[in-house]
Every structure is written in C-alpha cells, then in structure tokens.
CSV table of C-alpha atoms in Angstrom, one decimal:
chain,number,residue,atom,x,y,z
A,13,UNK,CA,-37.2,-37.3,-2.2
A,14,UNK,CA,-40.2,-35.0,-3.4
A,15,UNK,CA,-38.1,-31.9,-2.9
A,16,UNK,CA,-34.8,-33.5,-4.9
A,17,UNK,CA,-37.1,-34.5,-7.7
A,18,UNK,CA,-39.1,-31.1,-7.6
A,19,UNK,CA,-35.4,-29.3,-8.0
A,20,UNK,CA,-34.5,-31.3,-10.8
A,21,UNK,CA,-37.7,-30.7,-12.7
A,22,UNK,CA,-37.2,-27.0,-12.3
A,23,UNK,CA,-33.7,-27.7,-13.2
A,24,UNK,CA,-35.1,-28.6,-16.4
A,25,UNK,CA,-37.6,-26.5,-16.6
A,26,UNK,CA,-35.1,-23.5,-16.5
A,27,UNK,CA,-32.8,-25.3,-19.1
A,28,UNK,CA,-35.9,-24.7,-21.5
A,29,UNK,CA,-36.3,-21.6,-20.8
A,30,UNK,CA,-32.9,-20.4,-21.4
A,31,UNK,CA,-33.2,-22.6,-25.0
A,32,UNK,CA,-36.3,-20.4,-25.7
A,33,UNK,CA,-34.8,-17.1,-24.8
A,34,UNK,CA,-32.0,-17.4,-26.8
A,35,UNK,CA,-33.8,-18.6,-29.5
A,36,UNK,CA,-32.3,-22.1,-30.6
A,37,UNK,CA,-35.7,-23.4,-31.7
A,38,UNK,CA,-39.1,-22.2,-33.4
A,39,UNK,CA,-40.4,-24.7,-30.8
A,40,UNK,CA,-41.9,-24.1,-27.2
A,41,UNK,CA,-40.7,-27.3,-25.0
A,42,UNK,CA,-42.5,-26.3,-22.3
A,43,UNK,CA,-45.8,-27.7,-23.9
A,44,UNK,CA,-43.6,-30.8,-24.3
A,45,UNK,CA,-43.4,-31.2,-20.8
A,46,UNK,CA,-46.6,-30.1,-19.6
A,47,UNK,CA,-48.0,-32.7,-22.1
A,48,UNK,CA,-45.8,-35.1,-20.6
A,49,UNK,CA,-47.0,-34.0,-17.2
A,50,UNK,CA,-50.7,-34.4,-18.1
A,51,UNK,CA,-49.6,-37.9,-19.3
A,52,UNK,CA,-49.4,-38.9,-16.1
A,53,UNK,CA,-52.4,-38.0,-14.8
A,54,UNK,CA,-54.0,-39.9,-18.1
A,55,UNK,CA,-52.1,-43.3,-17.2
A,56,UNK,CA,-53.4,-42.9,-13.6
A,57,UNK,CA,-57.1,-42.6,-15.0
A,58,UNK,CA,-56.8,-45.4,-17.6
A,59,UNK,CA,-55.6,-47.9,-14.5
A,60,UNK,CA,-58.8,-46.8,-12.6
A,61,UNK,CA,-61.0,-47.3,-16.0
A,62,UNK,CA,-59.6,-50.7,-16.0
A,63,UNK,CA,-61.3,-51.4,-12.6
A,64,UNK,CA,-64.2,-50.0,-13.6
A,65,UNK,CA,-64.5,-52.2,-16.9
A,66,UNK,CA,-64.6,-55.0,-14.6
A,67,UNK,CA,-66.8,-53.9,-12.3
A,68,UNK,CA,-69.3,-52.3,-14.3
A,69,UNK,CA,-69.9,-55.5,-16.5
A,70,UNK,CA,-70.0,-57.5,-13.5
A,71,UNK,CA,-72.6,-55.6,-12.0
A,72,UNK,CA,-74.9,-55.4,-15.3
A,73,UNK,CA,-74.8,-58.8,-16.1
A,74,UNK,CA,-75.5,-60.0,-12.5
A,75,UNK,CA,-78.8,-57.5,-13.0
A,76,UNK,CA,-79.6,-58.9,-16.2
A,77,UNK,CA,-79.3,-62.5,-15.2
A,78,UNK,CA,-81.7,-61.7,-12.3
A,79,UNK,CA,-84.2,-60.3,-14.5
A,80,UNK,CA,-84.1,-63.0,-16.7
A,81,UNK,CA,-83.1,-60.1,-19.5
A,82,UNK,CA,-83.6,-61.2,-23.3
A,83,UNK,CA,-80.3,-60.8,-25.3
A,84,UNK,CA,-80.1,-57.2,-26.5
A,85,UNK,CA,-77.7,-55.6,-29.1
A,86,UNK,CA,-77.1,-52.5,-26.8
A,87,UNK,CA,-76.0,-55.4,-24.0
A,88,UNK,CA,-73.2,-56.6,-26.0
A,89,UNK,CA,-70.8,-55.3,-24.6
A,90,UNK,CA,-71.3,-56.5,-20.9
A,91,UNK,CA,-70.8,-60.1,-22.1
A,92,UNK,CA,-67.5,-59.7,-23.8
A,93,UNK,CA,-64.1,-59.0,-21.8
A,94,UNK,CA,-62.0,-57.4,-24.3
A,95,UNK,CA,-64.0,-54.2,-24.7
A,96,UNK,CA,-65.5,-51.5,-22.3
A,97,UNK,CA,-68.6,-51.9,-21.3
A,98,UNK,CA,-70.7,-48.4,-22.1
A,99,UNK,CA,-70.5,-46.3,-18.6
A,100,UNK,CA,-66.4,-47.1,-18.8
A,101,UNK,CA,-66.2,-46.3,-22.5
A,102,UNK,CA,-67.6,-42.9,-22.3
A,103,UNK,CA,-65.6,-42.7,-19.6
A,104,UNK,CA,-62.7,-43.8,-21.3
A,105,UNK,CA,-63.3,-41.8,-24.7
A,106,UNK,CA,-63.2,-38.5,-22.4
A,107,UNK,CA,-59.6,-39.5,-21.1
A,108,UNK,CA,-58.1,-39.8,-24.2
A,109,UNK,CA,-60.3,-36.6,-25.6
A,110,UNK,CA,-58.2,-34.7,-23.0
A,111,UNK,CA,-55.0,-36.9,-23.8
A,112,UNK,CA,-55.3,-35.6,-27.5
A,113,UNK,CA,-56.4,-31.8,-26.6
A,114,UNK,CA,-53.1,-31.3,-24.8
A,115,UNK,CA,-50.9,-32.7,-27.2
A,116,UNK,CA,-52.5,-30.9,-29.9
A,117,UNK,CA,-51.5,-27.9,-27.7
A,118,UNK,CA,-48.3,-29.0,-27.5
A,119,UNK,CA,-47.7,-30.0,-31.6
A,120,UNK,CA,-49.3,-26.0,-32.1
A,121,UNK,CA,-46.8,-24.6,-29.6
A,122,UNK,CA,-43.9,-26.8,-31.5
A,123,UNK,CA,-44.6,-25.3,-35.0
A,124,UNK,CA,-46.3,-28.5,-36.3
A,125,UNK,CA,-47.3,-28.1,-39.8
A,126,UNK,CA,-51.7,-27.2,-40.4
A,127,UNK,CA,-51.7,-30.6,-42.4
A,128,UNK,CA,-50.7,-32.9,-39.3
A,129,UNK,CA,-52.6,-30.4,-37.1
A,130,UNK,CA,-55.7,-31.4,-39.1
A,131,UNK,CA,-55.1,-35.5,-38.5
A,132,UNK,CA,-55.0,-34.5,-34.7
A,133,UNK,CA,-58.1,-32.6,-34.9
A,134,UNK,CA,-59.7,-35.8,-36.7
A,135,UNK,CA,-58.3,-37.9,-34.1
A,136,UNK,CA,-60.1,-35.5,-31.5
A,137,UNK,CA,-63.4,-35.2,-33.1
A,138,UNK,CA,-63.6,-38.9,-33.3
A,139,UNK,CA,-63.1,-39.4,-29.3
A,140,UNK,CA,-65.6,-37.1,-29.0
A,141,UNK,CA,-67.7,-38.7,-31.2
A,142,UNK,CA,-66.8,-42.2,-29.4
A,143,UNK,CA,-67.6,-40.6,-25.7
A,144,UNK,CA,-70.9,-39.4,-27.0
A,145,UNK,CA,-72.5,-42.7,-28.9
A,146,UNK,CA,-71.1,-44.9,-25.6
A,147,UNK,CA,-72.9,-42.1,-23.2
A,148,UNK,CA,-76.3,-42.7,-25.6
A,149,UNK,CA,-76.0,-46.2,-25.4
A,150,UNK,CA,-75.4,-46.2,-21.3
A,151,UNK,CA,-78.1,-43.9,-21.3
A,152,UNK,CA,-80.6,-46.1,-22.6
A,153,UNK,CA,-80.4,-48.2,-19.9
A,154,UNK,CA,-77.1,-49.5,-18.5
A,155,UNK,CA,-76.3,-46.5,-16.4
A,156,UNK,CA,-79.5,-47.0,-14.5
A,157,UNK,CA,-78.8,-50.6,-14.0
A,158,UNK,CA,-75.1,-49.8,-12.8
A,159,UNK,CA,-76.9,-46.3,-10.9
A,160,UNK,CA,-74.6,-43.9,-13.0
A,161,UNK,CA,-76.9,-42.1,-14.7
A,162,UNK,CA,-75.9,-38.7,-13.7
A,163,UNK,CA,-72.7,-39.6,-13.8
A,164,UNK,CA,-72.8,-40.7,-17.5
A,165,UNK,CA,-75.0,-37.4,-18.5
A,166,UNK,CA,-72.2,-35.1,-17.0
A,167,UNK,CA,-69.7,-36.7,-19.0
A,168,UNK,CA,-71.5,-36.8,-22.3
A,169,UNK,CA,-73.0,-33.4,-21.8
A,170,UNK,CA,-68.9,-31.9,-21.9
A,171,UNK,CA,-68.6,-34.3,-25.1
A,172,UNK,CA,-71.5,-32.8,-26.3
A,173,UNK,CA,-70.4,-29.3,-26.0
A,174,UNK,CA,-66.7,-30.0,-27.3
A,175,UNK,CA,-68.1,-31.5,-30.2
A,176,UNK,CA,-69.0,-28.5,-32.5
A,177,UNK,CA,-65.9,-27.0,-31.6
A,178,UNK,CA,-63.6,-29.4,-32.4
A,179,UNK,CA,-65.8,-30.0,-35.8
A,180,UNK,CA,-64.5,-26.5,-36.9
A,181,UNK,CA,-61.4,-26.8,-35.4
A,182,UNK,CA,-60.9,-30.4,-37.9
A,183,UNK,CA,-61.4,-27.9,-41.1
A,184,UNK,CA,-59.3,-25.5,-39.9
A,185,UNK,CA,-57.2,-23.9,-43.0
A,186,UNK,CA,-54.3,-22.0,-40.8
A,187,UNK,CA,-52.0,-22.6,-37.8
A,188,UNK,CA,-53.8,-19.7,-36.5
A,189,UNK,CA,-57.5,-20.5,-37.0
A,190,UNK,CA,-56.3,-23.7,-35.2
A,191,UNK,CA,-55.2,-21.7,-32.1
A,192,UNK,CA,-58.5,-20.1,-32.0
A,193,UNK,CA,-60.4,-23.2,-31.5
A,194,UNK,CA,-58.2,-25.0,-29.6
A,195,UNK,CA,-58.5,-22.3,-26.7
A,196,UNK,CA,-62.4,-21.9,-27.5
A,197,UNK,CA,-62.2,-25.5,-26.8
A,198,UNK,CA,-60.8,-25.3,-23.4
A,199,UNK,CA,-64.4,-24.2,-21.5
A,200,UNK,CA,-65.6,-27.6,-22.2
A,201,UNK,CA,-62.1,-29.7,-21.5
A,202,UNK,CA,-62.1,-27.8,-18.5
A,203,UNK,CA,-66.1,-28.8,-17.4
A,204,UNK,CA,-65.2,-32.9,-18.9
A,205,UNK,CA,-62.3,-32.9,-16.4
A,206,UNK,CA,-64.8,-31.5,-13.6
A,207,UNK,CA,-67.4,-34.3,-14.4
A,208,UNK,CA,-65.4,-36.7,-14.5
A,209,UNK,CA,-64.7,-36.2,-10.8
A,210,UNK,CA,-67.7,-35.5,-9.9
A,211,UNK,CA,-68.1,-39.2,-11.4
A,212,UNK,CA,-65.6,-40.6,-9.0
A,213,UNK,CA,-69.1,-41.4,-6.1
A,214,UNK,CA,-70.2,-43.8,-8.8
A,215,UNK,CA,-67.4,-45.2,-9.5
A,216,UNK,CA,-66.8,-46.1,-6.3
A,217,UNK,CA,-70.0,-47.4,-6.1
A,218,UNK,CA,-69.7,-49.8,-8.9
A,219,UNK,CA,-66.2,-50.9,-8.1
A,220,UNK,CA,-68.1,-51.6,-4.4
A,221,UNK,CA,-70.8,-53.4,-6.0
A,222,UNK,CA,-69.0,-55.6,-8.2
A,223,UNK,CA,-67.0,-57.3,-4.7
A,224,UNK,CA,-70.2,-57.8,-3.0
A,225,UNK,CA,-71.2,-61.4,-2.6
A,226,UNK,CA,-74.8,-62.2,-1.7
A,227,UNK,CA,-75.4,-64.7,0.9
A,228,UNK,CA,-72.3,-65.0,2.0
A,229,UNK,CA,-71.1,-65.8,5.6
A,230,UNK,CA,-67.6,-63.8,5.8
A,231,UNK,CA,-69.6,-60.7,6.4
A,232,UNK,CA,-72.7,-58.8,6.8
A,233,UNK,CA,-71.8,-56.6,4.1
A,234,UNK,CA,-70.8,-59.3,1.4
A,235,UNK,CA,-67.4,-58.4,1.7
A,236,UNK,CA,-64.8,-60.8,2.2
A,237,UNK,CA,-61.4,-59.6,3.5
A,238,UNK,CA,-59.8,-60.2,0.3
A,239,UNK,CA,-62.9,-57.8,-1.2
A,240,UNK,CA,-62.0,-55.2,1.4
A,241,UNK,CA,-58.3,-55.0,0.7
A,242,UNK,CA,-58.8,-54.6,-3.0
A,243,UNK,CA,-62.1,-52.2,-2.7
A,244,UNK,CA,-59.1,-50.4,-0.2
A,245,UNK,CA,-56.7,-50.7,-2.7
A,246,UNK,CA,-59.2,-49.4,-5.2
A,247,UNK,CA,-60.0,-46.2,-3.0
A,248,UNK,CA,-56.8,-45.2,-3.2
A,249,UNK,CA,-56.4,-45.4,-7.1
A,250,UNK,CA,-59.2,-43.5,-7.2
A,251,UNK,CA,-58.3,-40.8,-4.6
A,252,UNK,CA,-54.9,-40.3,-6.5
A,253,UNK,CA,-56.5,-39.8,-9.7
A,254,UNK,CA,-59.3,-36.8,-8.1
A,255,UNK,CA,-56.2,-35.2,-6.5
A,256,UNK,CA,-54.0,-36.1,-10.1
A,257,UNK,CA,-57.4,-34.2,-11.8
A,258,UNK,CA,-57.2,-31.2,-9.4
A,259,UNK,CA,-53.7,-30.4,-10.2
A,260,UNK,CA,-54.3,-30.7,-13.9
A,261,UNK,CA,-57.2,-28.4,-13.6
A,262,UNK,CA,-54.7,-26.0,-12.7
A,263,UNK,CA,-52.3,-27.1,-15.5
A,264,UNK,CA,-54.7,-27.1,-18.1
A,265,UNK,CA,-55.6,-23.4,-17.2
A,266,UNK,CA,-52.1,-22.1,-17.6
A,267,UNK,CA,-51.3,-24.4,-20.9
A,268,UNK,CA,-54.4,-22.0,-22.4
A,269,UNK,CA,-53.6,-19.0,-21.0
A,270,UNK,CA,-50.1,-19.0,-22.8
A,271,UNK,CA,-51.5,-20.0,-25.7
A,272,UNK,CA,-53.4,-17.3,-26.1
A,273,UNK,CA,-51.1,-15.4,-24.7
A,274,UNK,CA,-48.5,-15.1,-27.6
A,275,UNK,CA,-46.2,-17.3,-24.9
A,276,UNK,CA,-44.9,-14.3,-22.9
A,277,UNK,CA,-42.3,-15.3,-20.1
A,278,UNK,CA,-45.1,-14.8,-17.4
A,279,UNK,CA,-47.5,-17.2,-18.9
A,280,UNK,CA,-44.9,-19.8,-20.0
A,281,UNK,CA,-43.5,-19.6,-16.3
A,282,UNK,CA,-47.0,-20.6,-14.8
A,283,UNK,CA,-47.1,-23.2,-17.4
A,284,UNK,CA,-43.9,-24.7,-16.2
A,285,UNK,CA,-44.5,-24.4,-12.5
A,286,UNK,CA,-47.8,-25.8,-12.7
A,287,UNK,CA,-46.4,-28.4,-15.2
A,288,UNK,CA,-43.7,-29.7,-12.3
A,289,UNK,CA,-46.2,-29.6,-9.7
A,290,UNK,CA,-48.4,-32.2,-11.8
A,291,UNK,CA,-45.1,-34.5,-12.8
A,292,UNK,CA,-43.9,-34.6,-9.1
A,293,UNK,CA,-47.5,-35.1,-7.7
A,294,UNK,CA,-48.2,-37.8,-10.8
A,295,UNK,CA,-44.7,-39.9,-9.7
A,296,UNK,CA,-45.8,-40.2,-6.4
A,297,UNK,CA,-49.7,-41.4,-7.0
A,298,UNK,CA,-47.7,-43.9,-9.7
A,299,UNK,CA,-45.8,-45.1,-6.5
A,300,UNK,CA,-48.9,-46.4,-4.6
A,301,UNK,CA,-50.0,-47.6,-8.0
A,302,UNK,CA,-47.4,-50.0,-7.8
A,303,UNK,CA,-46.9,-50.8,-4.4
C-alpha cells in the first residue's frame, strides 16, 4: 500500500513538473504540495496539543489546589476548558507559526500579489507574537509547576529569534524583499521545529502526570489499565509526530533551498521527493491516529 501510494504521488509529482516545464503557469505547484505535505505533519501536532491542553491544566490546577494557591490572573487559563493553558499555547502558537511560514512559501512561489503577501506576513508576526507572550506567562510560573521549563524556554527562545525577522519581512515593499526574509527566516523555523521535539520528554511527562491517581489501589504507579492504554495510545501520537517533525526537517530544507535557488530543476526535484516522502509517511501516522 505505501509503495502504490508513493507511485501515485510521484505520479503527480511528475505531472507538475511537466506543467512547469512547458510553461502553462507563472506558478510553482510544487510548493502547493509540499505545503500540503507539511499540512500533515501540522494536523498530527495539533491532535497531540489537544492532549496536552488537557493534561497540562489538569496537572496545574491539581498543584494549585494542593497549595491552597490564591486566584491569580496569570492562572486563568488553567480553570477554563475552551482555551490552552500557557505551556500548550506557546506550543500551539509555534505549530501554526510553521503552518503559516510554509504557505507563505508557497503563495511567493505561486506569484501571489506583495499586497496579500503582507496580510500573511501580519498573520505570521502575530503567532509569533502569541507563542512569545504564552511562553512569558508559562515562564512565570506554570512551566515549573507542570516541570516544562526548559521545554517552554526552547520554544520561545526560536519565537524570539523569528520575531525581528518576520517584523521586516511584514513591511516588505516587493515580492523580492519578501523572498529575502522569508529564507533569512528559515534558521529559526528550522531551530522551533528542533525544540519542539526536544519538548516531546515533557510532554510525555505531563500527559503521564495528568493519568496518575493518587492513592489508588489498581496500581503502584496510579495507573489504572484504562490510564495505561490511553498514556499507550498517547505515546504513539507522540512518536508519529517526532518522526512526522524529522521528515519535515528535511522538507523544510529543500522548500528553502529552491527558493533561493531561482527554482532550478535540481532544487525543485528535492523539493518534490522530499515533499512525497512527508505525505506518504503523514497518511500512515494519520492511520494510527484513527485506529
């Protein structure tokens, strides 16, 4: 099944390539399917932030109830469930930083006009933005109640470096100038992708946490069997989104590389390779998803 879908991809893939050689469009669709591709690995992460929400609140408030802890306005946040809780939300911001990089590669590559360029930089800047205030706000306490904190200042460090660049990059005047900053941004996309799974320990560690029961008699680890098939189930999500990171670490690289590259047949052909290696390998981690 891999292999049938992995020929039909580069089926595809070859289609647009043809289109590009003969010219039938000012646009590259190879972006168009790498961001699709990278798509893919995003879904994956925002099913594993989801868990984390959950668990991340669960484990804070539990600590604050212990202590007793006075209502505080950096707290909110752990006592309402239809918002992320700090740690996830920085978390969460990166994701969709990355999410909106890529497609802003893909709407340069396309020939998409400097005006709606400059509404994707805005909507990149303000991730950033996001990821940063919810990593200052972890920071000031959460993440050491949840035992993130490195975690949290890896992540918001890669904001923090992204940040001037894609400020300039939001008043860029030309398609060009947006080209520029877009690849000088890729150093620190590439470093947020690497924290993020050097974040996965912690994670783990919270989604743990948050199944433990104290006191109980069903086990000597405060697991119940039900807790250890879904912390199981868990590992798993979170193992296919590392390996889902690793692959677009690769895809990222070669989506840069032909953009600075003026596009020539050797860069776009990594692109696509490394584009169907992520949408092949993303199908299959979205099958044990659902199972």
């Amino acid at each position: 099944m891999v292999g049938a879908a992995k020929r039909c991809l580069s089926g595809l893939a070859l289609l647009l390539l043809g289109c590009l050689a003969v010219g039938c469009a000012q646009a590259v669709p190879e972006y168009n399917f790498y961001a699709q591709a990278f798509n893919a690995q995003y879904e994956q992460g925002e099913a594993v932030l989801d868990i984390l929400s959950g668990a991340e609140r669960t484990v804070v408030v539990r600590r604050l109830d212990r202590q007793n802890t006075p209502f505080k306005p950096d707290n909110a946040a752990y006592y309402l469930d239809n918002v992320d809780p700090p740690i996830t939300a920085s978390f969460r911001a990166s994701v969709r930083t990355l999410k909106t990089y890529n497609e802003a590669l893909a709407a340069l590559a396309n020939g998409e006009a400097a005006n709606a360029l400059t509404a994707r930089m805005a909507a990149l800047t303000s991730n950033v933005t996001d990821g940063v205030a919810a990593g200052s706000v972890a920071l000031g306490g959460p993440a050491a109640a949840a035992g993130a904190q490195a975690a949290v200042a890896g992540v918001a460090g890669a904001l923090e470096v992204a940040r001037p660049i894609f400020n300039m990059a939001a008043t860029a005047a030309s398609r060009e100038a947006f080209r520029q900053q877009l690849v000088a941004g890729y150093p620190a996309m590439r470093g947020l992708i690497v924290e993020l799974r050097k974040a996965t320990p912690e994670m783990y560690e919270m989604m743990e946490r948050s199944l433990v029961r104290r006191g109980s008699d069903e086990s000597p680890t405060g697991l119940s069997l039900d807790a250890d098939r879904v912390l199981a189930k868990n590992r798993q999500l979170l193992a296919a989104w590392v390996l889902l990171m690793d692959k677009s670490l690769v895809a990222l690289a070669q989506a840069v590389a032909a953009a600075d590259g003026n596009n020539s047949a050797m860069r776009i052909a990594g692109l696509t390779d490394a584009s169907i290696e992520l949408k092949v390998f993303a199908e299959q981690m979205r099958a044990i998803r659902l199972k």
